[in-house]
Coordinates of C-alpha atoms in Angstrom, one line a residue:
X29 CA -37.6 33.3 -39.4
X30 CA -39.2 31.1 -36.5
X31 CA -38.4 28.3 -38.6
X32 CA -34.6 29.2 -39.2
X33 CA -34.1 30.0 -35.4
X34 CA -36.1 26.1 -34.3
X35 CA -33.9 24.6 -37.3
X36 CA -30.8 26.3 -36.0
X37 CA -31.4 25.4 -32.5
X38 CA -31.9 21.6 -33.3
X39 CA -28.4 21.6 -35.3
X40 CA -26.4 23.7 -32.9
X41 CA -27.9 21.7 -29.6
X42 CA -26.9 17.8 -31.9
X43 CA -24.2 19.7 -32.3
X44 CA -23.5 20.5 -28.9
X45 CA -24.2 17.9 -27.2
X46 CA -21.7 15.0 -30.1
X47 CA -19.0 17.6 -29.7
X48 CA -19.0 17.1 -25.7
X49 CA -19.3 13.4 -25.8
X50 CA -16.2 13.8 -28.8
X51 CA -14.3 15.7 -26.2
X52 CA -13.8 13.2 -23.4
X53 CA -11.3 11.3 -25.0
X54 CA -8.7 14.2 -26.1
X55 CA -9.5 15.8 -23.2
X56 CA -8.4 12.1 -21.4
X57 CA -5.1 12.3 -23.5
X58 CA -4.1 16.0 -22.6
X59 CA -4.4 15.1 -18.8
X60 CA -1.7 11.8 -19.5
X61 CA 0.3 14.3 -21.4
X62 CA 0.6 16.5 -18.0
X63 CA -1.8 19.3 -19.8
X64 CA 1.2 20.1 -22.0
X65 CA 0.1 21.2 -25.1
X66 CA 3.2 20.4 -26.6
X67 CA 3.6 17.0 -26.0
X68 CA -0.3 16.5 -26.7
X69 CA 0.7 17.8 -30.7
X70 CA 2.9 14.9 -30.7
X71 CA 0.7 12.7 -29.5
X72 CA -1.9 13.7 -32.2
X73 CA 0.9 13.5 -34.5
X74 CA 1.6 9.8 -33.8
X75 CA -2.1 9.0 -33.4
X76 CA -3.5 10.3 -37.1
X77 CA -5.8 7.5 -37.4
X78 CA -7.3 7.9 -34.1
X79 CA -7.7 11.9 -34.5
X80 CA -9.3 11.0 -37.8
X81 CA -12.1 9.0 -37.1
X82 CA -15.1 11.1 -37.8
X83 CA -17.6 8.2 -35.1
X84 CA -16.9 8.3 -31.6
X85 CA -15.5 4.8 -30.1
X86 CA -15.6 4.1 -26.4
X87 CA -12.8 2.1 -25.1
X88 CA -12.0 0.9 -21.9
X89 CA -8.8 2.5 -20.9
X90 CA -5.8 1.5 -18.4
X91 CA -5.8 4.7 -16.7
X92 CA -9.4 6.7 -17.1
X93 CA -9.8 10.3 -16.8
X94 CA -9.7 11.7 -13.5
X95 CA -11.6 14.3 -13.2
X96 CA -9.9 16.7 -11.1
X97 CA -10.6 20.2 -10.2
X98 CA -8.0 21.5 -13.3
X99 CA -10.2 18.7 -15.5
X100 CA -13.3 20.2 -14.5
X101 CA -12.2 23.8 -15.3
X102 CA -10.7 22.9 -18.7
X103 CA -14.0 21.1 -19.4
X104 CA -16.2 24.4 -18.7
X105 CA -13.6 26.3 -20.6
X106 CA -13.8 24.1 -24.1
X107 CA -17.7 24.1 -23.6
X108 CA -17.6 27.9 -23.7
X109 CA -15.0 27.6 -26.5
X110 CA -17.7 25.4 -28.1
X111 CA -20.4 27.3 -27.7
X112 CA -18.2 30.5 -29.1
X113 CA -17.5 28.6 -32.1
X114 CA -21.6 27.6 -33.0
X115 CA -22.5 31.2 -32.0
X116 CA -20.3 32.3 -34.9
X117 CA -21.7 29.6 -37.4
X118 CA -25.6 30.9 -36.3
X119 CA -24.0 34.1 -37.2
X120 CA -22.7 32.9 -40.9
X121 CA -25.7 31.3 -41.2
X122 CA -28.0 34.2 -40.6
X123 CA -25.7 36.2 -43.0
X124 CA -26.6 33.8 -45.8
X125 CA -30.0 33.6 -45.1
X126 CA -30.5 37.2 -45.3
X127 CA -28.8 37.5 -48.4
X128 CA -30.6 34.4 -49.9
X129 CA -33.6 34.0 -47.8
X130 CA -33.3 30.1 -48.2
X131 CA -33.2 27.6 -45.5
X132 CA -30.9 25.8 -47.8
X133 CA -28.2 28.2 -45.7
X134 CA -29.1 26.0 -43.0
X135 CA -26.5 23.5 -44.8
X136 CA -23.8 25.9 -44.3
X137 CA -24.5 25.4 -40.4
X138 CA -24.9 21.6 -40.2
X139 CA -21.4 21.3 -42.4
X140 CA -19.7 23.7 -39.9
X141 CA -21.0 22.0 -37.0
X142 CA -19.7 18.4 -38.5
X143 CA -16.3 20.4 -38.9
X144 CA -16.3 21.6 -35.4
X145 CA -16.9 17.5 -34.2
X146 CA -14.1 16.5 -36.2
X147 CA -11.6 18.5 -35.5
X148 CA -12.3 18.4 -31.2
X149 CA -9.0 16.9 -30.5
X150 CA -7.4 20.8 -31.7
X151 CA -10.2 22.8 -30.2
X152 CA -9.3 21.5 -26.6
X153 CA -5.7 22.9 -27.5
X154 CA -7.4 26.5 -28.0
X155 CA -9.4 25.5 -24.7
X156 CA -5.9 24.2 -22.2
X157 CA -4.2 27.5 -23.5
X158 CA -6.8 29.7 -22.6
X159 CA -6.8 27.7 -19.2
X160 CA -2.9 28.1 -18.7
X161 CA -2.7 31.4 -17.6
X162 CA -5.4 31.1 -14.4
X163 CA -4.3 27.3 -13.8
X164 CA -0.7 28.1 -13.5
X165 CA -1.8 31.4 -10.9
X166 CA -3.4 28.6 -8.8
X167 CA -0.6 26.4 -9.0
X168 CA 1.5 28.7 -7.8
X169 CA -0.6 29.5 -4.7
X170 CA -0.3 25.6 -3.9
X171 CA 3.1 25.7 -4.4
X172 CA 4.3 29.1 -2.1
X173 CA 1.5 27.3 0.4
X174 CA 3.9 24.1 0.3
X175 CA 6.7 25.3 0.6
X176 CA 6.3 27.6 3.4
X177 CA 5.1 24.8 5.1
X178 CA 7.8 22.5 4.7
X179 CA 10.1 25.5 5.5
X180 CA 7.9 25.8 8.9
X181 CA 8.2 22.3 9.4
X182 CA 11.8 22.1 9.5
X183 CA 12.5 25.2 11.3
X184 CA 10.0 24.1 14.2
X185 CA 9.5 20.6 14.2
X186 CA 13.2 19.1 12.7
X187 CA 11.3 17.6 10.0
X188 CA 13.8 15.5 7.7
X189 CA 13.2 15.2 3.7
X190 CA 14.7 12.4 2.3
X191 CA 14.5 13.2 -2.0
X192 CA 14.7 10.7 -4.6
X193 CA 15.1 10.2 -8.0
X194 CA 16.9 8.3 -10.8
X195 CA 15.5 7.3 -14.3
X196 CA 14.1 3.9 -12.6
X197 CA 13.7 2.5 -9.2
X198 CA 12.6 5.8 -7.5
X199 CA 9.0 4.5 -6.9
X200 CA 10.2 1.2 -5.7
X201 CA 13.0 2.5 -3.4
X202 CA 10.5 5.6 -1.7
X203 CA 7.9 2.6 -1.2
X204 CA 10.9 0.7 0.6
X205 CA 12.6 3.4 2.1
X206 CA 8.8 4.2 3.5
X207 CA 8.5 0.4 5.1
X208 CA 12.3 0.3 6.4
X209 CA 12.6 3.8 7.9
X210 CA 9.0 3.4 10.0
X211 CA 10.7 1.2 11.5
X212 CA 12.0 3.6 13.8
X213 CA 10.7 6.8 12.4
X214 CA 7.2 8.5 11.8
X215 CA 7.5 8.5 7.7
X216 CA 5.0 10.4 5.7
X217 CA 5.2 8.8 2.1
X218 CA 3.8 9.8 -0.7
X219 CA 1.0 8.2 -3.4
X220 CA 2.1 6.1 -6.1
X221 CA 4.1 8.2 -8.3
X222 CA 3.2 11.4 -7.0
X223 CA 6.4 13.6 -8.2
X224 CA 5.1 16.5 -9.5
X225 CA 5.7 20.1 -8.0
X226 CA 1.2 20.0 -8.1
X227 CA 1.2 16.4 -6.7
X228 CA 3.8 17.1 -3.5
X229 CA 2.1 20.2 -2.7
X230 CA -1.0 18.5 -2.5
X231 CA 0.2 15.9 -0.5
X232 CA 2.3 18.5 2.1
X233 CA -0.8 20.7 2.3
X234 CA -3.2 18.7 3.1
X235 CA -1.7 15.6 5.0
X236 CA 2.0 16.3 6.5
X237 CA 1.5 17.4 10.0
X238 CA 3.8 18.2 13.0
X239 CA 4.0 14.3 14.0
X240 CA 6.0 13.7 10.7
X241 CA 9.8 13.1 11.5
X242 CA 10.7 12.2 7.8
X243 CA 8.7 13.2 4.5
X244 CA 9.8 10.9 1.3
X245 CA 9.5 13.1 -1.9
X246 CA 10.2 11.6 -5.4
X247 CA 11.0 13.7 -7.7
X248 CA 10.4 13.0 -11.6
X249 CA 11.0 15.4 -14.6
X250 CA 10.8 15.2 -18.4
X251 CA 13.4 17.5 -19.4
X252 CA 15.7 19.7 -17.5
X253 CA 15.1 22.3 -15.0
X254 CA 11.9 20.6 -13.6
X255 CA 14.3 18.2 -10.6
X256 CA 15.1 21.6 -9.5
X257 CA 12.0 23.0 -9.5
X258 CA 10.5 20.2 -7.1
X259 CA 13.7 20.2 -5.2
X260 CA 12.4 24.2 -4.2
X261 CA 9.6 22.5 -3.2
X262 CA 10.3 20.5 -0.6
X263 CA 13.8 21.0 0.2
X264 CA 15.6 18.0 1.0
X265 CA 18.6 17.6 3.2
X266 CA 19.4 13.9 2.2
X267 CA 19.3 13.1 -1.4
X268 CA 19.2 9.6 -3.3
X269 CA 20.1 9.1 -7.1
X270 CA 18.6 5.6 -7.9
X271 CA 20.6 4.9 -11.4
X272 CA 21.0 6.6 -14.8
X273 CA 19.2 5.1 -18.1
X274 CA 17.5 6.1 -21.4
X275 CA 14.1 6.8 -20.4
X276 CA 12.4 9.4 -21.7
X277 CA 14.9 9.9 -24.2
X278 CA 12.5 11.1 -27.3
X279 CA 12.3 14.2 -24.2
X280 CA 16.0 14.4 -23.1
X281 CA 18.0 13.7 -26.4
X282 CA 21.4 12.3 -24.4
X283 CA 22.5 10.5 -21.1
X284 CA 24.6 13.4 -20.8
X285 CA 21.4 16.0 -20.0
X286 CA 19.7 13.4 -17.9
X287 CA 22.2 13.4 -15.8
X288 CA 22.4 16.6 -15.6
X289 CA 19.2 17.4 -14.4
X290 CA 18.7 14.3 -12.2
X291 CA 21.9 16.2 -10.5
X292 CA 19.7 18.5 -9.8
X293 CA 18.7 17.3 -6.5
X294 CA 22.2 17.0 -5.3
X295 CA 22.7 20.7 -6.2
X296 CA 20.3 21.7 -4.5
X297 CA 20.7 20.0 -1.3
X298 CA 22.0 22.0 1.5
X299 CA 25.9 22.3 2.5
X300 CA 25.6 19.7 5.3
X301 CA 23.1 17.5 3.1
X302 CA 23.8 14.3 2.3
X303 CA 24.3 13.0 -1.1
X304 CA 23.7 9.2 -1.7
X305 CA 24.4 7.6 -5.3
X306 CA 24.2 3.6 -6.4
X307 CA 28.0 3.4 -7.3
X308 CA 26.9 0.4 -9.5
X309 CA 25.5 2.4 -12.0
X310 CA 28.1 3.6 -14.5
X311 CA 26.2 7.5 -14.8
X312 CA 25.3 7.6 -11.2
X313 CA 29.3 6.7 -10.7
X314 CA 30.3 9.8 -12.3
X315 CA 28.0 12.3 -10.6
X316 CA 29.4 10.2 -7.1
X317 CA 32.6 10.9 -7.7
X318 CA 32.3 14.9 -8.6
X319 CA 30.3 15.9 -5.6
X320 CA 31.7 17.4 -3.0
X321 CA 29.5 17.3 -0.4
X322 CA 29.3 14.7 1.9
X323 CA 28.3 11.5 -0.1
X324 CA 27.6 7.5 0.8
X325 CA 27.8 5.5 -1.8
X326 CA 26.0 2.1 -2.2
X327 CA 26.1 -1.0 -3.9
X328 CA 27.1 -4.6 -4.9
X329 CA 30.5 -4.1 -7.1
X330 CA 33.7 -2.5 -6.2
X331 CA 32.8 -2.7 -2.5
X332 CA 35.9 -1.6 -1.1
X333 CA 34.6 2.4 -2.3
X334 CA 31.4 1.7 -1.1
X335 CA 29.8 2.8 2.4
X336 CA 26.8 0.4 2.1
X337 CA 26.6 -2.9 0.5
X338 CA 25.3 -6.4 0.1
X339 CA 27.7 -9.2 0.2
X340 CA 26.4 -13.2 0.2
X341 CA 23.8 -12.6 -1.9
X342 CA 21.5 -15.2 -2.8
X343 CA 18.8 -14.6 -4.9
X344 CA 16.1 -17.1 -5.5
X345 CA 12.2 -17.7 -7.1
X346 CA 11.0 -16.9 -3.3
X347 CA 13.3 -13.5 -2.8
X348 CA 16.5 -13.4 -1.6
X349 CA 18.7 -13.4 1.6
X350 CA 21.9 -11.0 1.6
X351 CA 24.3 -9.7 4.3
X352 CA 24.1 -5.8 4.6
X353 CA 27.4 -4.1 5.4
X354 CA 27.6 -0.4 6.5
X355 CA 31.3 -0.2 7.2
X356 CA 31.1 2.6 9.9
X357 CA 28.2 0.0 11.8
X358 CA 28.7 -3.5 10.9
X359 CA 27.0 -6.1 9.3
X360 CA 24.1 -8.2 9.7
X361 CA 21.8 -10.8 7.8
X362 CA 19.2 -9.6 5.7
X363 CA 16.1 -11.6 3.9
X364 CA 13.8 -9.8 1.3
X365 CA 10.4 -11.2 -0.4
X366 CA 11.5 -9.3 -3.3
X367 CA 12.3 -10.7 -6.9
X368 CA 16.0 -10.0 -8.3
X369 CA 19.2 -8.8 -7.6
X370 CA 18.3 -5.3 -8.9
X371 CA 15.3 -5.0 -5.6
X372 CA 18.8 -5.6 -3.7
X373 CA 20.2 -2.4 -4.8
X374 CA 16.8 -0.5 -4.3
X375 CA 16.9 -2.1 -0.3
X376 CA 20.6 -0.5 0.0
X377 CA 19.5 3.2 -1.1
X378 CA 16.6 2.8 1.2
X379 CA 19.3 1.5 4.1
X380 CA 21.9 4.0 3.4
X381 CA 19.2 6.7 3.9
X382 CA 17.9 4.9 7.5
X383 CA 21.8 4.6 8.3
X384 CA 21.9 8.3 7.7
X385 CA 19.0 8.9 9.6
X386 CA 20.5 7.7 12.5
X387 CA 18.6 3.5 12.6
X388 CA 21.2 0.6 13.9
X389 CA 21.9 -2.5 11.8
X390 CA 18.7 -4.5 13.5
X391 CA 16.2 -2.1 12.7
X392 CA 17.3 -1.7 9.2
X393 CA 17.5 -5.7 8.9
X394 CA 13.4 -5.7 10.3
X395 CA 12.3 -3.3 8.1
X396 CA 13.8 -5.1 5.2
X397 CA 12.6 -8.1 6.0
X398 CA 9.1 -6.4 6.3
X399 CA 8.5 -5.0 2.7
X400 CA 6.4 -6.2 0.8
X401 CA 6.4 -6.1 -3.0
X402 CA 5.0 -2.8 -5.6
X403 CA 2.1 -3.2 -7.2
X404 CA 3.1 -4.3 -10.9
X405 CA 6.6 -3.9 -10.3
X406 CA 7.9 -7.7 -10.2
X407 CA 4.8 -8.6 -7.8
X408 CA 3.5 -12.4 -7.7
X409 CA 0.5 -12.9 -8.2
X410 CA -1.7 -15.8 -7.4
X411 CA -3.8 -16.9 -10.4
X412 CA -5.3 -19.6 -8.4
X413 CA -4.5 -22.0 -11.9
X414 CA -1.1 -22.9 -10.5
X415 CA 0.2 -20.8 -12.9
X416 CA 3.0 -18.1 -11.6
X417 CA 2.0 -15.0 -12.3
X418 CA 5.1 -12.4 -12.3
X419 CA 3.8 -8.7 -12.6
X420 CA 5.8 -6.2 -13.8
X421 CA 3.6 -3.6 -15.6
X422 CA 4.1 -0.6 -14.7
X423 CA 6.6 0.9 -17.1
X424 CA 9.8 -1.1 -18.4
X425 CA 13.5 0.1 -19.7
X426 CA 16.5 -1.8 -20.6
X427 CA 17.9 -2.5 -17.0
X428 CA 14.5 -3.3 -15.7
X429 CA 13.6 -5.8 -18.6
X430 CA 17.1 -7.6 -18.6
X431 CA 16.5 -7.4 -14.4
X432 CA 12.8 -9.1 -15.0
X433 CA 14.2 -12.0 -17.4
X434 CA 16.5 -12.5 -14.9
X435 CA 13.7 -13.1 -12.3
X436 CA 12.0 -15.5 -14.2
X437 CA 15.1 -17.6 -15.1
X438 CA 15.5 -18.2 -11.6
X439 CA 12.1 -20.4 -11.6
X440 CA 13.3 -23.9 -12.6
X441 CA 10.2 -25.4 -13.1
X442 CA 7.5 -25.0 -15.6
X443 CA 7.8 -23.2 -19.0
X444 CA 8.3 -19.5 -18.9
X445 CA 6.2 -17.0 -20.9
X446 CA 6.2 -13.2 -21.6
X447 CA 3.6 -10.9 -22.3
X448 CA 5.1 -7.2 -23.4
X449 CA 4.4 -4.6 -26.1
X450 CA 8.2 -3.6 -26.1
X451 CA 9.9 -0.7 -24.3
X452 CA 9.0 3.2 -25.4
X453 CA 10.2 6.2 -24.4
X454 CA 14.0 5.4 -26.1
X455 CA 14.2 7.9 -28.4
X456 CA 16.5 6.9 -31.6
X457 CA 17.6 4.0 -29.2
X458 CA 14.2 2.8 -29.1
X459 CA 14.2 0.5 -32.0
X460 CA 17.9 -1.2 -31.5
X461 CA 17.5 -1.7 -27.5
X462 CA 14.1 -3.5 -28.1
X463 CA 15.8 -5.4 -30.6
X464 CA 18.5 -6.5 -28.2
X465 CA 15.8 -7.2 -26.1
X466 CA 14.5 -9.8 -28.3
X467 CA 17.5 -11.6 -28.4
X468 CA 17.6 -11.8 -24.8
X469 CA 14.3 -12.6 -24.6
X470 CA 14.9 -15.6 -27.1
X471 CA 17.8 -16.7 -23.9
X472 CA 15.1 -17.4 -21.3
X473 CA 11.4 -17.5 -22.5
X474 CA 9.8 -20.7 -24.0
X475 CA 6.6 -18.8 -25.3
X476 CA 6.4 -14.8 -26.7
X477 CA 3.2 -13.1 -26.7
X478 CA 3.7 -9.6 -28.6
X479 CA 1.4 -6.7 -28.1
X480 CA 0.9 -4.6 -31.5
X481 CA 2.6 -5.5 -34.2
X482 CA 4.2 -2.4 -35.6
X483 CA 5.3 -1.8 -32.2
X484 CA 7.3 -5.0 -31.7
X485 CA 9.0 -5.5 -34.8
X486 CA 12.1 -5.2 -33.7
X487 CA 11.8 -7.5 -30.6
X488 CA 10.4 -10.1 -33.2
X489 CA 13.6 -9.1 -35.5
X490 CA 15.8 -9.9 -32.3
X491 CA 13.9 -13.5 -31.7
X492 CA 14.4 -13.9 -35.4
X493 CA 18.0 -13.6 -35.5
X494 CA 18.7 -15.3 -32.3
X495 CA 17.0 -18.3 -34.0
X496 CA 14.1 -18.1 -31.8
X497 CA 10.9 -21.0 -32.9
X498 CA 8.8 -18.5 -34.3
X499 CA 6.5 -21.0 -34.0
X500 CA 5.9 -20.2 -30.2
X501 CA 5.0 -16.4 -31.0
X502 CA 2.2 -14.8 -31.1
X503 CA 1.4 -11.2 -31.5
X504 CA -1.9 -9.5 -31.0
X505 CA -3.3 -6.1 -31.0
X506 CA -4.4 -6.1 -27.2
X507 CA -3.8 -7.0 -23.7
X508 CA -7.4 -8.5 -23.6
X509 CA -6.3 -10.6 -27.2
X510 CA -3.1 -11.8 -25.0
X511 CA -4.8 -12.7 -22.5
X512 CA -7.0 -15.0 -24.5
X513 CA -3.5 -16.6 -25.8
X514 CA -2.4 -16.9 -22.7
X515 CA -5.5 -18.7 -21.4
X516 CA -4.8 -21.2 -24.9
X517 CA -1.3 -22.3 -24.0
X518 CA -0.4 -22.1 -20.6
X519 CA -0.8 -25.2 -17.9
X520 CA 0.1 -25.4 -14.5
X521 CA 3.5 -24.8 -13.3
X522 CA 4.0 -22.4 -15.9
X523 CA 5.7 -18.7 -15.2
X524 CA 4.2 -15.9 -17.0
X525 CA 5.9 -12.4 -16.9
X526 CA 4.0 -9.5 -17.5
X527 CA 6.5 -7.0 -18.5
X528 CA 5.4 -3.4 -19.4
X529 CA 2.0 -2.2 -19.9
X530 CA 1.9 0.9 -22.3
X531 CA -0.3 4.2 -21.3
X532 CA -3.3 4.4 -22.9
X533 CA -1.7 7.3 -25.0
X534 CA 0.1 4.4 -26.5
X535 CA -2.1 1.8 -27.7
X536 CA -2.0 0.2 -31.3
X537 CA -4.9 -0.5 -33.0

C-alpha cells in the first residue's frame, strides 16, 4: 500500500504541477474575453487547433496576462478545482486496487491525469463560474463605492462628467478632449481604454479627488444594456456620440441595436444635460435629430445645421491646419499634428465639449494645437532608417482603414506599404467589407504584406479583382514574419502603415 500511495503521489504532483503550467494560457484568453464565459466558448470554438494540442507552447503574446486581484482568485479557485478533480481519480484508483490488488490500476490514474491536462481550457470554465458569484459581490461594492462618490462630488464640489462613446474614435477624442479642456480646466482622464463599469470605479475610487473640475469617462459596451449601466456609474451631464459603424457586429447583430444602446448615454443624461453628436455620421445623424434635449451638433458637412465646425481645412503628411467655427463664439485658426481629416472631426467633439464647458475660441485653438498623437492610432514613428513609419494598431474598422489609406496618400514621396491582418469583429459583413478593403487598398499602396492567410482572403480577393500585381504581396503567418518582409523591401523614403494589430485571442497559426 506504501508503494501505491508514493506512486500515486508522484502522478498526481506531474500531474499537478503540467496542469498549472497548461492553465496560464486559457486562463490568459478568459481575462481578453472580459471573464465571460460565453464569449470564451466561442473562442475555443474558433480556436480547435489550439485547444487541441496535447504539449504546452509558450508564445510571446501582444497583450500578456495581468495578473490582477480577480486573476489571482480565479487562479486559487481552478487549483482547488484541480486538486478536487485528482482527489477523485486517487479515489478511483484506490477502488480498483482494492478490487484487483494490482498496481496496474495505477494506469487508470496516470490516463485520468493526462485527461485532466488536456482538457484545461474547459476546467477553468467550471473554475470562472464558481468565481462569478463572489467576484460579482465585490464588483458591486466597487461600483456603489463609485458612484456615491461621483454623486458626492457633484453635489459638493460641481464636479462636471463629460461621457463618451461611439463605435470608434472614443479613445482618441477622451485623450483630446483631456489635452484641450486642461487648458483651462483641472481634467481627470482616464487610462487607455478604461470603459468598463470595474475599470471607472477603480479609477474614481482611488484617484478623482476634490481638485477635479471635469472627469472624462468612456464608455464601451458589447451588447446592449451595458452603456447604461456605466452611464449609472458615473453620471454624466454632457454627453458625446463619436460615430456609428459595424464593430462588434458578430455581438450586436444590426446598426440598428448599436445605436440603440450607444443611445444609451444620451438617455441617461440629465434634463439640462447636454447632448453632442458628429452630424457627419449618417447613424449619429439620426439619433441628433430625435433628441430632445438640448443638443450641439458637430462636424464638416452640411454646416449650416451644425453648432461646431471646421471650415478651410487642409490636411497634409505633417497634420493639418483648419478654421474652427462655433457660431454662438466665432471663429478662429486652428493647427493639429494629427494625421487625417477624420482626427478633425475627433478635435471638434472634444471642442464642442470645451465650448460647452464654458473655454473661449483661444483656449480651445491652444489646446488643439497642443495634442499630441495616440499611441498606435495613426502615430509616426521614427524608424531612424528614413523610412516613415505610420502606426495605427490598435484596432481597425471600415471608416478608420479607408481614413488611414487616406493618410498615407497624402505622402507624395516614397512607395507606400501596408502591413494588416484585415478587420474582425464584422459579423456577416466581415468578409465583403475586407474585401472592399482590398480594392481600396490596391488604390493607394505599392506593396501588401498580409497577416494569416485564411484571415485575409478576401482582402487578397479585393487586390485580385482590382488588378492589383500580386506580385508585390506577401502574406505571412506573423507580425514578426512581416516584419522580416518589411526589413527585405523597404528603402528610404518609403511609408509604411501599420494598420490593425489583432488581440492575441486572434492570432493564425
Amino acid at each position: 500500500m506504501v508503494i501505491l500511495l508514493i506512486i500515486e503521489f508522484v502522478i498526481v504532483a506531474t500531474s499537478y504541477y503540467f496542469s498549472v503550467i497548461r492553465s496560464n494560457y486559457p486562463l490568459h484568453m478568459l481575462q481578453l474575453e472580459g471573464y465571460n464565459n460565453e464569449d470564451y466558448k466561442t473562442w475555443i470554438k474558433n480556436n480547435k487547433s489550439k485547444v487541441s494540442k496535447f504539449v504546452y507552447k509558450k508564445t510571446e503574446e501582444k497583450t500578456p496576462l495581468v495578473w490582477t486581484d480577480r486573476a489571482k482568485r480565479l487562479f486559487k479557485i481552478h487549483d482547488h478545482v484541480n486538486l478536487a478533480f485528482l482527489v477523485g481519480f486517487i479515489m478511483i484508483t484506490d477502488i480498483i486496487y482494492a478490487n484487483t490488488k494490482s498496481y496496474y490500476s495505477t494506469i487508470v490514474l496516470v490516463i485520468l491525469c493526462l485527461i485532466l491536462y488536456y482538457f484545461e481550457y474547459r476546467v477553468i470554465l467550471i473554475s470562472n463560474k464558481i468565481s462569478v458569484p463572489r467576484e460579482e459581490k465585490i464588483n458591486m461594492g466597487f461600483f456603489v463605492e463609485a458612484q456615491g462618490k461621483i454623486k458626492n462630488l457633484k453635489e459638493n464640489n460641481n464636479l462636471k462628467v463629460l461621457g463618451i462613446t461611439g463605435s470608434f474614435g472614443k479613445t482618441s477624442t477622451k485623450f483630446i478632449a483631456d489635452t484641450i479642456l486642461s487648458e483651462s480646466l483641472n481634467v481627470k482622464n482616464t487610462p487607455s481604454s478604461y470603459n468598463t463599469p470595474m475599470g471607472l470605479s477603480k479609477v474614481i475610487n482611488n484617484d478623482l479627488n476634490e481638485s477635479h473640475e471635469v472627469f472624462l469617462a468612456e464608455l464601451g459596451a458589447k451588447m446592449k444594456g451595458e452603456i447604461d449601466e456605466v452611464a449609472q456609474l458615473v453620471q454624466p451631464d454632457i454627453g458625446i456620440i463619436t460615430a456609428i459603424g459595424p464593430t462588434h457586429m458578430h455581438m450586436f447583430k444590426t446598426i440598428e441595436n448599436i445605436m440603440n444602446t450607444k443611445y444609451e448615454l444620451i438617455e441617461d443624461l440629465p434634463e439640462d444635460g447636454i447632448a453632442i453628436f458628429n452630424y457627419d455620421n449618417e447613424y449619429v445623424k439620426v439619433l441628433a435629430d430625435k433628441t430632445e434635449k438640448k443638443t450641439i451638433r458637430y462636424g464638416m458637412e452640411d454646416i449650416e445645421k451644425l453648432d461646431v465646425y471646421a471650415k478651410d481645412i487642409e490636411v497634409s503628411e505633417k497634420g493639418s491646419e483648419f478654421t474652427l467655427v462655433i457660431k454662438e463664439l466665432g471663429e478662429v485658426k486652428c493647427s493639429t499634428k494629427l494625421l487625417g481629416k477624420h482626427n478633425i472631426s475627433n478635435l471638434l467633439a472634444a471642442a464642442s465639449a470645451g465650448y460647452v464647458l464654458g473655454m473661449d475660441l483661444k483656449s480651445l485653438a491652444s489646446g488643439i494645437e497642443k495634442v499630441e498623437p495616440v499611441e498606435h492610432r495613426l502615430n509616426i514613428v521614427d524608424s531612424g532608417t528614413g523610412v516613415i513609419v505610420i502606426d495605427d494598431a490598435f484596432n481597425s474598422n471600415p471608416v478608420g482603414f479607408r481614413a488611414a489609406l487616406s493618410v498615407i496618400d497624402e505622402f507624395k514621396n516614397g512607395r507606400k506599404i501596408i502591413i494588416t491582418p484585415g478587420m474582425v469583429e464584422l459579423g456577416d459583413m466581415e468578409e465583403d467589407e475586407n474585401y472592399k478593403i482590398g480594392k481600396e487598398i490596391a488604390k493607394v499602396c505599392d506593396y501588401v504584406i498580409l497577416v494569416g492567410k485564411k484571415r485575409t482572403e478576401p482582402i487578397m480577393k479585393g487586390l485580385k479583382d482590382a488588378s492589383y500585381n500580386i506580385d508585390n504581396t506577401f502574406v505571412v503567418n506573423s507580425l514578426n514574419e512581416a516584419t522580416e518582409v518589411l526589413g527585405s523591401i523597404t528603402r528610404s523614403g518609403d511609408v509604411v502603415l501599420f494598420e490593425n494589430d489583432l488581440p492575441d485571442t486572434y492570432s493564425e497559426e
